[in-house]
Structure formats: C-alpha cells, structure tokens
C-alpha cells in the first residue's frame, strides 16, 4: 500500500513542485528548520497534500528537541495522516517514530518492521527500519535495508550512505566503510556527516585508492560488481 507521492506532487502547480523539491533537498542536507518552513507554507495552501504532510512530519522528527508548539503541530499532522491512510504502511511508519520518540524502542522496531512490509517501496520506511536494526546490532539486516534505500531512491538519499558507512564503521569493516564514504563524497562532497566519518577512519583507510562504483539509473544497483560494498 505504498502511496504514489510523485503522482500527488504532479497535481500541484510547477512553482509548488519546485518548493517541495527545495524542501526535500534542505531536509536531506540537514537544514531542517528551513525545510519545515517551506512545508508549512505548502500545507497552508494544500492541507491534504501527502508529500508535504509526510515531509513536515519527517522534518519535525529529525529536528530532535521540539518546542511545545512544534510538538503539538507534529501530533496534529500525525493524526491527520493516520486518519487519511488508516492501517497503511505510512501510518504505521509515523506511529513507529512517535513511539520511539516516547522512549519505547522495542515497540518502535516492531512497528518499523511492519511498516517496511506494508510499504516496501517507500524508502522512508526502509531507512527508518534500517536505523533501528543498526542500533540493535543487527548489522546484516540493516545493511540490506540501507542498500535497498539506495536502489529505491536512485542514490538520491545521502542518509542511506551515511548510515551504511556508520554501520560498517561500528562493525569494524573499515575497508567497506572507506569505500562507501569515498563514493558518497563524490556525490555529496560537502556532507558533514560523511566528512566527519572520513576523519574517524585510520589513515590507511582514509587515503586508500578505491575503485568508485558507477552510479546508474533508478531501479538498478549502484554497487560495483567487482567491489561490492
């Protein structure tokens, strides 16, 4: 029951589509407040536009410590989305994030699993599930989720690379970590998280010459056949 967010975006004027793309890019780069403000403006004009609702919900979750007004806003948006798509993968995904925010990590993990099964083509559900798996030390499963995000998004979600590299670093696979970091920085050269992770690598991994995998079009693997990450 994966919603067609692209089709929803296509229904609004081109100027609004441009603003939504800008908000998405800002959120992906960590500029959450700027992204939030854009989503907020779009929702004023199109209160039922699912990509804007989901975008603002995700942005609020990523912002971390929220003001009372922002927390109230988040609760309102979650209720609205869940009422619109009851029992869906998207509704389950935001419920998982809400429960995690309240401190129940184990229940959040189970809901994230259900969400990824109900909406397997929605990269947000797979990314969130991967993060929780990684935090529980289930590295192999988490790596598969992050690689799936790369495939689903055509490599356009830097958080997938950030988390995959972090996973390899945590599990001691430093060569794989270095390979992911180097490739991802060729696509996102000013990504702060990737640069910080690169700085945590031993010098031998940091300067190692790596064959960079070729980025291919949507739906294909971005991993080089010879040096699979």
Tab-separated table of C-alpha atoms in Angstrom:
chain	number	residue	atom	x	y	z
A	1	UNK	CA	0.000	0.000	0.000
A	2	UNK	CA	2.813	2.375	-0.892
A	3	UNK	CA	1.341	5.803	-1.776
A	4	UNK	CA	2.311	7.375	-5.069
A	5	UNK	CA	3.911	10.569	-3.790
A	6	UNK	CA	5.159	11.506	-7.249
A	7	UNK	CA	1.620	11.458	-8.636
A	8	UNK	CA	0.435	13.680	-5.770
A	9	UNK	CA	3.185	16.212	-6.455
A	10	UNK	CA	2.295	16.291	-10.154
A	11	UNK	CA	-1.205	17.544	-9.263
A	12	UNK	CA	0.006	20.878	-7.896
A	13	UNK	CA	1.408	23.883	-9.830
A	14	UNK	CA	5.010	23.802	-11.009
A	15	UNK	CA	6.025	26.514	-8.542
A	16	UNK	CA	4.765	24.399	-5.643
A	17	UNK	CA	6.542	21.345	-7.027
A	18	UNK	CA	9.758	23.378	-7.061
A	19	UNK	CA	9.239	24.403	-3.448
A	20	UNK	CA	8.645	20.795	-2.424
A	21	UNK	CA	11.848	19.704	-4.132
A	22	UNK	CA	13.720	22.511	-2.393
A	23	UNK	CA	12.311	21.480	0.989
A	24	UNK	CA	13.323	17.874	0.345
A	25	UNK	CA	16.881	18.880	-0.526
A	26	UNK	CA	17.135	21.154	2.507
A	27	UNK	CA	15.944	18.355	4.803
A	28	UNK	CA	18.389	15.892	3.265
A	29	UNK	CA	21.230	18.329	3.855
A	30	UNK	CA	20.227	18.814	7.498
A	31	UNK	CA	18.644	22.270	7.142
A	32	UNK	CA	15.522	21.140	8.959
A	33	UNK	CA	14.134	24.493	10.067
A	34	UNK	CA	14.285	25.876	6.518
A	35	UNK	CA	12.641	22.719	5.184
A	36	UNK	CA	9.968	22.897	7.875
A	37	UNK	CA	9.083	26.470	6.942
A	38	UNK	CA	8.646	25.566	3.266
A	39	UNK	CA	6.495	22.533	4.026
A	40	UNK	CA	4.430	24.674	6.370
A	41	UNK	CA	3.746	27.199	3.622
A	42	UNK	CA	2.744	24.468	1.170
A	43	UNK	CA	0.377	22.854	3.687
A	44	UNK	CA	-1.379	26.179	4.214
A	45	UNK	CA	-2.260	26.143	0.505
A	46	UNK	CA	-2.722	22.385	0.123
A	47	UNK	CA	-3.620	20.971	3.556
A	48	UNK	CA	-4.182	17.418	2.259
A	49	UNK	CA	-1.085	17.126	0.075
A	50	UNK	CA	0.517	13.899	1.298
A	51	UNK	CA	4.139	14.638	0.260
A	52	UNK	CA	4.019	17.913	2.222
A	53	UNK	CA	2.398	16.268	5.260
A	54	UNK	CA	4.909	13.428	5.323
A	55	UNK	CA	7.776	15.813	4.628
A	56	UNK	CA	6.917	18.056	7.539
A	57	UNK	CA	6.389	15.090	9.864
A	58	UNK	CA	9.779	13.658	8.950
A	59	UNK	CA	11.415	17.056	9.359
A	60	UNK	CA	9.940	17.545	12.824
A	61	UNK	CA	11.155	14.106	13.906
A	62	UNK	CA	14.652	14.877	12.641
A	63	UNK	CA	14.751	18.245	14.410
A	64	UNK	CA	15.048	16.471	17.749
A	65	UNK	CA	14.154	18.754	20.659
A	66	UNK	CA	10.883	20.463	19.746
A	67	UNK	CA	9.113	23.443	21.215
A	68	UNK	CA	5.678	22.873	22.705
A	69	UNK	CA	4.069	24.387	19.603
A	70	UNK	CA	6.138	22.165	17.301
A	71	UNK	CA	5.230	19.065	19.313
A	72	UNK	CA	1.544	19.990	19.091
A	73	UNK	CA	1.967	20.524	15.373
A	74	UNK	CA	3.604	17.121	14.996
A	75	UNK	CA	0.778	15.394	16.880
A	76	UNK	CA	-1.813	17.133	14.719
A	77	UNK	CA	-0.061	16.162	11.481
A	78	UNK	CA	0.311	12.540	12.573
A	79	UNK	CA	-3.386	12.324	13.449
A	80	UNK	CA	-4.298	13.818	10.094
A	81	UNK	CA	-2.094	11.462	8.111
A	82	UNK	CA	-3.214	8.383	10.023
A	83	UNK	CA	-6.866	9.336	9.585
A	84	UNK	CA	-6.313	9.685	5.858
A	85	UNK	CA	-4.426	6.378	5.487
A	86	UNK	CA	-5.556	4.160	8.382
A	87	UNK	CA	-3.631	0.919	8.784
A	88	UNK	CA	-1.280	1.754	5.934
A	89	UNK	CA	2.480	1.366	5.863
A	90	UNK	CA	2.879	5.136	6.051
A	91	UNK	CA	0.578	5.388	9.077
A	92	UNK	CA	2.480	2.560	10.773
A	93	UNK	CA	5.795	4.223	9.977
A	94	UNK	CA	4.870	7.512	11.644
A	95	UNK	CA	3.427	5.595	14.605
A	96	UNK	CA	6.781	3.824	14.962
A	97	UNK	CA	8.591	7.131	15.001
A	98	UNK	CA	6.131	8.592	17.507
A	99	UNK	CA	6.534	5.616	19.850
A	100	UNK	CA	10.316	5.764	19.527
A	101	UNK	CA	10.187	9.449	20.456
A	102	UNK	CA	8.301	8.489	23.627
A	103	UNK	CA	11.087	6.059	24.603
A	104	UNK	CA	9.708	2.658	23.572
A	105	UNK	CA	12.431	1.477	21.197
A	106	UNK	CA	11.420	-2.199	21.095
A	107	UNK	CA	7.825	-1.450	20.065
A	108	UNK	CA	9.119	1.089	17.549
A	109	UNK	CA	11.320	-1.580	15.967
A	110	UNK	CA	8.424	-3.993	15.546
A	111	UNK	CA	6.213	-1.291	14.038
A	112	UNK	CA	9.037	-0.279	11.713
A	113	UNK	CA	9.250	-3.881	10.506
A	114	UNK	CA	5.514	-3.930	9.817
A	115	UNK	CA	5.701	-0.562	8.050
A	116	UNK	CA	8.504	-1.754	5.757
A	117	UNK	CA	6.439	-4.818	4.848
A	118	UNK	CA	3.282	-2.808	4.171
A	119	UNK	CA	5.064	-0.083	2.177
A	120	UNK	CA	8.213	-1.794	0.831
A	121	UNK	CA	8.738	0.730	-1.968
A	122	UNK	CA	8.667	3.769	0.325
A	123	UNK	CA	12.297	4.494	1.082
A	124	UNK	CA	11.484	6.344	4.323
A	125	UNK	CA	10.121	3.166	5.914
A	126	UNK	CA	13.176	1.140	4.892
A	127	UNK	CA	15.608	3.806	6.084
A	128	UNK	CA	13.925	4.066	9.478
A	129	UNK	CA	13.788	0.280	9.888
A	130	UNK	CA	17.462	0.063	8.961
A	131	UNK	CA	18.402	2.655	11.586
A	132	UNK	CA	16.599	0.753	14.338
A	133	UNK	CA	18.110	-2.549	13.219
A	134	UNK	CA	21.571	-0.991	13.306
A	135	UNK	CA	21.002	0.374	16.796
A	136	UNK	CA	20.065	-3.171	17.869
A	137	UNK	CA	23.281	-4.611	16.426
A	138	UNK	CA	21.536	-6.418	13.575
A	139	UNK	CA	24.063	-5.183	11.068
A	140	UNK	CA	23.444	-7.564	8.161
A	141	UNK	CA	19.722	-6.839	8.052
A	142	UNK	CA	20.334	-3.123	8.486
A	143	UNK	CA	22.862	-3.053	5.641
A	144	UNK	CA	20.317	-4.685	3.338
A	145	UNK	CA	17.756	-2.021	4.245
A	146	UNK	CA	20.190	0.819	3.548
A	147	UNK	CA	21.193	-0.700	0.204
A	148	UNK	CA	17.511	-1.027	-0.650
A	149	UNK	CA	17.062	2.689	0.078
A	150	UNK	CA	19.875	3.478	-2.363
A	151	UNK	CA	18.155	1.408	-5.057
A	152	UNK	CA	14.675	2.803	-4.381
A	153	UNK	CA	15.892	6.412	-4.422
A	154	UNK	CA	18.336	6.063	-7.292
A	155	UNK	CA	21.104	7.116	-4.921
A	156	UNK	CA	19.446	10.448	-4.102
A	157	UNK	CA	19.210	9.951	-0.323
A	158	UNK	CA	22.554	10.738	1.336
A	159	UNK	CA	21.294	9.372	4.666
A	160	UNK	CA	21.426	5.869	3.175
A	161	UNK	CA	25.163	6.245	2.553
A	162	UNK	CA	25.698	7.938	5.919
A	163	UNK	CA	24.055	5.079	7.775
A	164	UNK	CA	25.662	2.337	5.712
A	165	UNK	CA	29.102	3.842	6.303
A	166	UNK	CA	28.356	4.234	10.023
A	167	UNK	CA	27.225	0.599	10.158
A	168	UNK	CA	30.456	-0.622	8.571
A	169	UNK	CA	32.451	1.546	10.978
A	170	UNK	CA	30.618	0.201	14.018
A	171	UNK	CA	31.049	-3.395	12.872
A	172	UNK	CA	34.767	-2.945	12.185
A	173	UNK	CA	34.528	-3.271	8.405
A	174	UNK	CA	36.737	-0.262	7.798
A	175	UNK	CA	37.583	-1.002	4.155
A	176	UNK	CA	33.884	-1.160	3.307
A	177	UNK	CA	33.288	1.992	5.342
A	178	UNK	CA	36.028	3.824	3.437
A	179	UNK	CA	34.610	2.660	0.105
A	180	UNK	CA	31.113	3.914	0.942
A	181	UNK	CA	32.425	7.229	2.276
A	182	UNK	CA	34.606	7.868	-0.763
A	183	UNK	CA	31.842	7.081	-3.232
A	184	UNK	CA	29.227	9.065	-1.296
A	185	UNK	CA	31.510	12.096	-1.031
A	186	UNK	CA	31.944	12.007	-4.811
A	187	UNK	CA	28.173	12.577	-4.958
A	188	UNK	CA	27.750	14.765	-1.853
A	189	UNK	CA	31.139	16.471	-1.329
A	190	UNK	CA	30.040	18.818	1.472
A	191	UNK	CA	28.069	16.267	3.505
A	192	UNK	CA	29.127	16.958	7.087
A	193	UNK	CA	28.331	13.505	8.476
A	194	UNK	CA	30.333	11.773	5.763
A	195	UNK	CA	33.267	14.153	6.226
A	196	UNK	CA	33.268	13.566	9.976
A	197	UNK	CA	33.149	9.830	9.448
A	198	UNK	CA	36.023	10.060	6.978
A	199	UNK	CA	38.037	11.819	9.674
A	200	UNK	CA	37.392	8.939	12.086
A	201	UNK	CA	38.911	6.396	9.706
A	202	UNK	CA	42.531	5.261	10.149
A	203	UNK	CA	44.913	6.983	7.741
A	204	UNK	CA	45.464	3.778	5.758
A	205	UNK	CA	41.746	3.562	5.001
A	206	UNK	CA	41.373	7.291	4.510
A	207	UNK	CA	43.873	7.541	1.683
A	208	UNK	CA	43.396	4.107	0.160
A	209	UNK	CA	42.716	4.167	-3.570
A	210	UNK	CA	39.287	2.725	-4.203
A	211	UNK	CA	37.555	1.942	-7.456
A	212	UNK	CA	34.487	4.195	-7.330
A	213	UNK	CA	31.288	2.392	-8.304
A	214	UNK	CA	29.409	3.883	-11.211
A	215	UNK	CA	26.079	5.434	-10.351
A	216	UNK	CA	23.380	4.067	-12.618
A	217	UNK	CA	19.801	4.951	-13.265
A	218	UNK	CA	16.847	4.341	-10.944
A	219	UNK	CA	15.983	0.759	-10.221
A	220	UNK	CA	19.485	-0.618	-10.679
A	221	UNK	CA	22.212	-1.417	-8.212
A	222	UNK	CA	24.763	1.321	-7.609
A	223	UNK	CA	27.271	-1.177	-6.296
A	224	UNK	CA	30.213	-2.018	-8.498
A	225	UNK	CA	30.226	-5.707	-9.365
A	226	UNK	CA	33.920	-6.087	-8.597
A	227	UNK	CA	33.947	-4.160	-5.336
A	228	UNK	CA	30.525	-4.809	-3.836
A	229	UNK	CA	30.150	-2.766	-0.639
